[in-house]
Coordinates of C-alpha atoms and ligand atoms in Angstrom, one line a residue:
M1 CA 105.0 93.1 101.8
Y2 CA 107.3 93.9 98.9
L3 CA 107.4 95.8 95.6
D4 CA 107.9 93.3 92.9
H5 CA 107.4 94.7 89.4
F6 CA 107.9 98.5 89.1
V7 CA 107.2 100.7 86.1
L8 CA 107.9 104.4 85.9
Q9 CA 107.6 107.0 83.3
N10 CA 108.8 110.7 83.4
Y11 CA 109.5 111.0 87.0
R12 CA 112.1 113.8 87.5
N13 CA 115.3 112.8 85.6
L14 CA 114.1 109.1 85.3
K15 CA 112.5 108.6 81.9
E16 CA 111.6 105.0 81.8
I17 CA 112.0 102.1 84.2
D18 CA 110.5 98.7 84.0
T19 CA 112.1 96.2 86.4
Q20 CA 111.5 93.4 88.8
F21 CA 113.0 94.2 92.2
D22 CA 114.6 91.7 94.5
P23 CA 112.3 90.8 97.5
N24 CA 115.2 91.3 99.9
I25 CA 117.9 93.8 99.0
N26 CA 118.2 96.2 96.1
I27 CA 121.3 98.5 95.7
F28 CA 121.6 101.4 93.4
I29 CA 125.1 102.7 92.8
G30 CA 125.7 106.1 91.1
K31 CA 127.5 109.3 91.3
N32 CA 125.9 112.5 92.5
A33 CA 122.8 113.9 90.7
Q34 CA 122.2 110.7 88.6
G35 CA 118.8 110.0 90.0
K36 CA 119.3 107.9 93.1
T37 CA 117.2 109.9 95.4
N38 CA 114.6 110.4 92.7
L39 CA 114.2 106.7 92.4
L40 CA 113.6 106.2 96.1
E41 CA 111.4 109.2 96.2
S42 CA 109.3 107.7 93.3
I43 CA 108.8 104.5 95.3
Y44 CA 108.0 106.5 98.3
F45 CA 105.5 108.5 96.2
L46 CA 103.9 105.3 95.0
A47 CA 103.3 104.4 98.6
L48 CA 102.3 107.7 100.1
T49 CA 101.2 109.8 97.1
R50 CA 103.5 112.5 98.4
S51 CA 107.2 113.3 98.3
H52 CA 109.5 113.6 101.3
R53 CA 111.3 116.5 99.5
T54 CA 108.6 118.7 98.2
N55 CA 105.0 119.6 98.5
S56 CA 104.8 120.6 94.9
D57 CA 103.8 117.5 92.8
R58 CA 104.4 119.4 89.6
E59 CA 108.2 119.4 90.3
L60 CA 108.1 115.6 90.0
I61 CA 107.1 115.6 86.4
A62 CA 110.2 115.4 84.2
F63 CA 111.1 118.6 82.5
N64 CA 109.1 119.2 79.3
Q65 CA 106.7 116.4 80.0
E66 CA 103.0 116.5 80.7
Y67 CA 102.7 113.7 83.3
A68 CA 104.6 111.2 85.4
N69 CA 103.4 107.7 85.8
L70 CA 104.2 105.2 88.5
W71 CA 102.9 101.6 88.7
G72 CA 103.8 98.8 91.1
K73 CA 102.9 95.2 91.7
I74 CA 102.8 94.6 95.5
H75 CA 103.1 91.2 97.2
K76 CA 101.5 90.9 100.5
S77 CA 101.1 87.7 102.5
Q78 CA 97.5 87.4 101.7
L79 CA 97.1 89.0 98.4
D80 CA 98.8 90.9 95.5
L81 CA 98.0 94.4 94.7
D82 CA 98.4 96.6 91.6
L83 CA 99.0 100.3 92.5
R84 CA 99.1 103.1 90.1
V85 CA 99.7 106.9 90.5
L86 CA 99.4 109.4 87.6
I87 CA 100.7 112.9 88.3
T88 CA 99.6 115.6 85.9
K89 CA 99.9 119.3 86.1
K90 CA 96.3 119.5 87.2
G91 CA 96.7 117.0 90.0
K92 CA 97.1 113.3 90.8
K93 CA 95.0 110.2 90.3
V94 CA 95.4 106.8 92.0
W95 CA 94.3 103.3 91.2
I96 CA 94.1 100.1 93.2
N97 CA 93.8 97.0 91.1
R98 CA 92.9 99.3 88.1
V99 CA 90.0 100.8 89.9
E100 CA 90.4 104.5 90.3
Q101 CA 90.1 105.7 93.9
S102 CA 88.2 108.9 94.5
K103 CA 89.9 109.5 97.8
L104 CA 93.6 109.3 98.4
S105 CA 92.9 108.1 101.9
T106 CA 91.7 104.7 100.6
Y107 CA 94.9 104.4 98.7
V108 CA 97.5 105.5 101.2
G109 CA 98.6 102.7 103.4
Q110 CA 98.2 99.9 100.9
L111 CA 101.9 100.0 100.4
N112 CA 103.9 101.0 103.5
A113 CA 107.3 102.5 103.1
I114 CA 109.8 103.9 105.6
L115 CA 112.4 106.2 104.2
F116 CA 115.7 107.1 106.0
S117 CA 117.9 109.7 104.6
P118 CA 120.6 112.0 106.1
E119 CA 118.0 114.7 106.6
D120 CA 116.3 112.6 109.1
L121 CA 119.0 113.6 111.6
D122 CA 117.0 116.9 111.7
L123 CA 114.4 114.9 113.5
I124 CA 116.3 115.2 116.6
K125 CA 118.0 118.5 116.4
G126 CA 115.6 120.3 114.0
A127 CA 112.6 122.5 114.8
P128 CA 109.5 121.0 116.5
A129 CA 107.5 121.5 113.2
L130 CA 109.7 118.7 111.7
R131 CA 108.8 116.3 114.4
R132 CA 105.1 117.1 114.1
R133 CA 105.4 116.5 110.3
F134 CA 107.0 113.2 111.1
M135 CA 104.1 112.1 113.3
D136 CA 101.6 113.3 110.8
Q137 CA 103.3 111.5 107.8
E138 CA 104.2 108.3 109.6
F139 CA 101.0 107.8 111.7
G140 CA 99.0 108.9 108.7
Q141 CA 100.2 106.0 106.6
I142 CA 99.5 103.4 109.2
S143 CA 96.1 104.7 110.4
Q144 CA 93.4 106.1 108.2
E145 CA 91.7 107.5 111.3
Y146 CA 94.8 109.5 112.2
L147 CA 95.1 110.7 108.6
F148 CA 91.4 111.8 108.8
Y149 CA 91.7 113.6 112.1
A150 CA 95.0 115.2 111.4
S151 CA 93.6 116.7 108.3
K152 CA 90.3 117.7 109.9
Y153 CA 92.3 119.3 112.7
R154 CA 94.2 121.5 110.2
Q155 CA 90.9 122.5 108.6
V156 CA 89.1 123.5 111.9
L157 CA 92.2 125.2 113.2
L158 CA 92.4 127.4 110.1
Q159 CA 88.7 128.2 110.6
R160 CA 89.2 129.0 114.3
N161 CA 92.2 131.2 113.5
T162 CA 90.3 133.0 110.9
Y163 CA 87.5 133.6 113.3
L164 CA 89.9 134.8 116.1
K165 CA 91.2 137.4 113.6
R166 CA 87.8 138.6 112.9
L167 CA 87.1 139.0 116.6
A168 CA 90.4 140.7 117.1
K169 CA 89.6 143.2 114.4
G170 CA 86.1 143.7 115.9
E171 CA 84.4 142.5 112.7
T172 CA 82.2 140.3 114.9
K173 CA 81.2 140.0 118.5
D174 CA 79.7 136.6 118.4
Y175 CA 81.7 134.8 121.2
I176 CA 79.3 131.9 121.2
F177 CA 80.5 130.9 117.8
L178 CA 84.0 130.9 119.1
D179 CA 82.9 128.5 121.8
V180 CA 81.4 126.3 119.1
L181 CA 84.7 126.2 117.2
S182 CA 86.6 125.6 120.3
D183 CA 84.6 122.6 121.3
Q184 CA 84.9 121.2 117.8
L185 CA 88.6 121.7 117.7
A186 CA 89.0 120.2 121.2
G187 CA 87.1 117.0 120.1
I188 CA 89.3 116.5 117.0
A189 CA 92.5 117.5 118.9
A190 CA 91.7 114.8 121.5
E191 CA 91.4 112.2 118.7
V192 CA 94.9 113.3 117.3
I193 CA 96.6 113.5 120.7
S194 CA 95.3 110.2 122.0
R195 CA 96.6 108.4 118.9
R196 CA 99.9 110.2 119.1
F197 CA 100.3 108.9 122.7
E198 CA 99.3 105.4 121.6
F199 CA 101.6 105.2 118.6
L200 CA 104.6 107.0 120.4
K201 CA 104.3 104.6 123.4
F202 CA 104.8 101.7 121.0
L203 CA 107.6 103.6 119.0
S204 CA 109.4 104.5 122.3
S205 CA 109.7 100.9 123.3
A206 CA 110.5 99.5 119.9
A207 CA 113.1 102.3 119.4
S208 CA 114.6 101.4 122.7
D209 CA 115.1 97.8 121.6
A210 CA 116.5 98.9 118.2
Y211 CA 118.9 101.3 119.8
D212 CA 120.1 98.5 122.1
H213 CA 120.8 96.5 119.0
I214 CA 122.7 99.2 117.0
S215 CA 124.5 101.2 119.6
L216 CA 127.3 99.8 121.6
A217 CA 127.3 102.1 124.5
G218 CA 124.1 100.8 126.1
E219 CA 122.3 104.0 126.9
K220 CA 118.5 103.8 127.1
L221 CA 116.6 105.6 124.4
T222 CA 113.1 106.8 125.2
I223 CA 110.6 109.0 123.3
A224 CA 108.2 111.4 125.2
Y225 CA 105.3 113.4 123.9
H226 CA 105.0 116.9 125.1
P227 CA 101.6 118.5 124.8
S228 CA 101.5 122.2 124.6
I229 CA 98.7 122.2 127.1
S230 CA 99.9 121.3 130.6
G231 CA 98.1 118.8 132.6
I232 CA 97.5 116.3 129.7
K233 CA 99.0 112.9 130.5
S234 CA 99.8 109.9 128.4
D235 CA 97.4 107.6 130.3
D236 CA 94.5 110.1 130.0
S237 CA 91.4 108.8 128.3
R238 CA 90.2 110.6 125.1
E239 CA 87.4 112.1 127.2
E240 CA 89.8 113.5 129.8
I241 CA 92.0 114.9 127.0
Y242 CA 89.0 116.5 125.5
E243 CA 87.8 118.1 128.8
K244 CA 91.3 119.4 129.5
L245 CA 91.5 120.9 126.0
R246 CA 88.1 122.6 126.4
A247 CA 89.0 124.0 129.7
N248 CA 92.2 125.3 128.3
F249 CA 90.5 127.0 125.3
Q250 CA 88.0 128.7 127.8
K251 CA 91.0 129.8 129.9
T252 CA 93.1 131.2 127.0
K253 CA 90.5 132.5 124.7
D254 CA 90.9 136.3 125.7
N255 CA 94.6 136.0 125.1
E256 CA 94.0 134.1 121.8
I257 CA 91.7 136.8 120.6
R258 CA 94.3 139.4 121.3
K259 CA 97.0 137.3 119.5
A260 CA 94.5 136.4 116.8
T261 CA 95.6 132.8 116.8
T262 CA 95.2 129.4 118.5
L263 CA 98.0 129.3 121.0
S264 CA 98.0 125.6 122.0
G265 CA 97.0 122.2 120.6
P266 CA 98.5 119.4 118.6
H267 CA 99.9 122.0 116.1
R268 CA 102.1 123.3 118.9
D269 CA 103.0 119.9 120.6
D270 CA 106.4 118.3 120.4
I271 CA 108.3 115.1 121.0
E272 CA 111.5 114.6 122.8
F273 CA 114.2 112.0 122.3
K274 CA 116.0 111.1 125.5
L275 CA 119.1 109.1 126.2
D276 CA 119.2 107.9 129.8
G277 CA 116.6 110.5 130.5
K278 CA 118.6 113.4 129.0
N279 CA 117.4 115.4 126.1
A280 CA 119.2 114.1 123.0
H281 CA 118.8 117.4 121.2
L282 CA 121.1 119.0 123.7
F283 CA 123.3 116.3 124.9
A284 CA 123.7 113.5 122.2
S285 CA 126.8 113.4 120.0
Q286 CA 126.5 113.4 116.2
G287 CA 127.0 109.6 116.3
Q288 CA 124.3 109.1 119.0
Q289 CA 121.8 111.2 117.1
R290 CA 122.4 109.1 114.0
S291 CA 121.8 106.0 115.9
I292 CA 118.7 107.5 117.4
A293 CA 117.3 108.5 114.0
L294 CA 118.0 105.0 112.7
S295 CA 116.4 103.4 115.7
V296 CA 113.3 105.5 115.2
K297 CA 113.1 104.3 111.6
L298 CA 113.5 100.6 112.7
A299 CA 110.9 101.1 115.4
E300 CA 108.5 102.3 112.6
I301 CA 109.0 99.1 110.8
Q302 CA 107.9 97.3 114.0
L303 CA 105.0 99.7 114.4
V304 CA 103.7 99.0 110.8
H305 CA 104.0 95.3 111.4
H306 CA 102.3 95.6 114.7
L307 CA 99.3 97.3 113.2
T308 CA 99.1 95.7 109.7
D309 CA 100.8 92.3 110.1
E310 CA 103.0 93.2 107.2
Y311 CA 106.6 94.5 107.2
P312 CA 106.9 97.8 105.2
I313 CA 109.6 98.3 102.6
L314 CA 112.6 100.3 103.7
L315 CA 114.3 103.0 101.7
L316 CA 117.8 103.9 102.7
D317 CA 119.0 106.9 100.9
D318 CA 122.8 107.5 101.1
V319 CA 122.9 106.4 104.7
M320 CA 124.8 103.1 104.6
S321 CA 128.2 104.7 104.0
E322 CA 127.5 107.0 107.0
L323 CA 127.2 104.1 109.3
D324 CA 130.3 102.2 110.6
H325 CA 130.7 98.5 109.9
D326 CA 129.2 97.5 113.2
R327 CA 126.1 99.6 112.7
Q328 CA 125.7 98.5 109.2
S329 CA 125.7 94.9 110.2
A330 CA 123.5 95.5 113.2
L331 CA 121.0 97.2 110.8
L332 CA 121.1 94.4 108.3
D333 CA 120.8 91.8 110.9
Y334 CA 117.8 93.6 112.4
I335 CA 115.8 93.8 109.1
H336 CA 117.2 90.6 107.6
G337 CA 114.6 88.5 105.8
K338 CA 111.8 90.8 107.0
T339 CA 112.0 94.0 105.1
Q340 CA 112.5 94.5 101.4
T341 CA 115.3 97.2 101.3
F342 CA 116.4 99.7 98.7
I343 CA 119.8 101.1 99.3
T344 CA 121.5 103.9 97.4
T345 CA 125.1 104.8 97.6
T346 CA 127.8 106.6 95.7
D347 CA 130.6 104.8 97.2
L348 CA 131.2 101.1 97.0
E349 CA 133.9 101.4 99.5
G350 CA 131.7 102.4 102.4
I351 CA 129.6 99.3 102.3
S352 CA 130.4 96.1 104.0
W353 CA 129.5 93.7 101.2
E354 CA 130.2 90.6 103.1
I355 CA 127.2 91.2 105.3
I356 CA 124.8 91.8 102.4
K357 CA 123.7 88.5 101.0
Q358 CA 122.9 88.3 97.3
P359 CA 121.6 91.7 96.6
K360 CA 120.3 92.8 93.3
I361 CA 122.7 95.5 92.2
Y362 CA 121.8 98.4 89.8
H363 CA 123.9 101.1 88.3
I364 CA 122.2 104.4 87.9
Q365 CA 123.5 107.0 85.5
S366 CA 121.7 110.0 84.0
G367 CA 118.4 108.7 85.2
E368 CA 118.8 105.2 83.7
I369 CA 119.2 102.1 85.6
S370 CA 121.0 99.0 84.5
L371 CA 121.5 95.7 86.2
K372 CA 125.0 94.8 87.2
K373 CA 125.7 91.3 86.1
E374 CA 127.9 89.9 88.6
N375 CA 128.7 91.0 92.1
Ligands
LIG1 N1 111.4 117.5 87.2 C1 112.6 117.2 86.8 N2 112.9 116.8 85.5 C2 114.1 116.4 85.1 N3 115.2 116.3 86.0 C3 115.0 116.7 87.2 C4 113.8 117.1 87.8 N4 113.8 117.3 89.1 C5 115.2 117.1 89.4 N5 115.8 116.7 88.3 C6 117.3 116.4 88.2 O1 117.5 115.2 89.0 C7 119.0 115.3 89.4 C8 119.1 114.9 90.8 O2 118.8 113.7 91.1 P1 118.9 113.0 92.5 O3 118.1 111.8 92.5 O4 118.6 114.0 93.6 O5 120.5 112.7 92.5 P2 121.3 111.7 93.4 O6 121.7 110.6 92.5 O7 122.5 112.5 93.8 O8 120.5 111.3 94.6 C9 119.4 116.7 89.1 O9 120.3 116.6 88.0 C10 118.2 117.4 88.8 O10 118.4 118.5 87.8
LIG2 MG1 120.7 111.7 96.6

């Protein structure tokens, strides 16, 4: 799939854009604070109806404006789509082919976008919460079921935690209702965990291939899922996972009442990146971590393709110049001809132009983009 015609109004410092993107490579060159990340963020928002930088949609509306508007024409192999998002201070609305969608979940996933920015390095060395957010965000855009169960899980978890607090305070003594909530939570958790296993299994193998491609050292990259409840294994069926979760909630409930919170489940699980079996968080160099993060992004492209038969678009924010020549060319070689790619950079010097074939090049200054005539 690719984003063909794109129209934007009042998105952060970008006032007005109306342009036809290249199906292959689009490059945006600009100094700091001109709107490069804002532009990629707006495309990401058109795809996912959320920003990778903030949870507050209001921030995205240009100062002193009432709304931000995004519109894109998407080409897929079978059909063309017209997507629109309107962000107002009261909330957001979305349209597919000019028909307003009452649920975001029917909209998300129509356009798939993978974004890679320097902050993605935190995926390997950052806190577990970042890796869970990564799973929820990325698996949510490829699977409506995952999106549904992950949000349902948050809802019931909150309910159970609230109830645990009431039990802890002695406001109620109805332990039967706790069991009801525990069973319900276990059922939804099993749906979330089994899908995480399934998607990570694919990601691990695709990331391993990508790592082979972009790293020259030849270590083997693997990704493992670590459930917070011991005894759950990747080849367990959904029912087995459910039974183990139920048994666990039974076992830990006294402790959970004392602590007034749910101590284990998908909200406490983690993933681990390993090079030759060793934890990359602890042992990988900065360069290796960069290659791992990039490999994971490339693996996501394969995952989207595997599940939807379409390649997502790729947004590379300020990362090209961080990669050396060999990695840049391995990357472009890997995505060549498959993935519409948007690249931002401050620095022309850092990019190996000879390996980028006929890109569309824009300059971006004070939130305005202009086409560069000749390369
Ligand atoms: N809601 C907003 N309205 C207007 N300008 C904004 C808004 N949010 C951020 N900005 C401006 O956007 C600029 C940063 O743009 P950004 O895309 O992050 O720059 P870069 O080109 O370095 O990636 C800053 O000058 C910031 O003040
Ligand atoms: Mg930026």
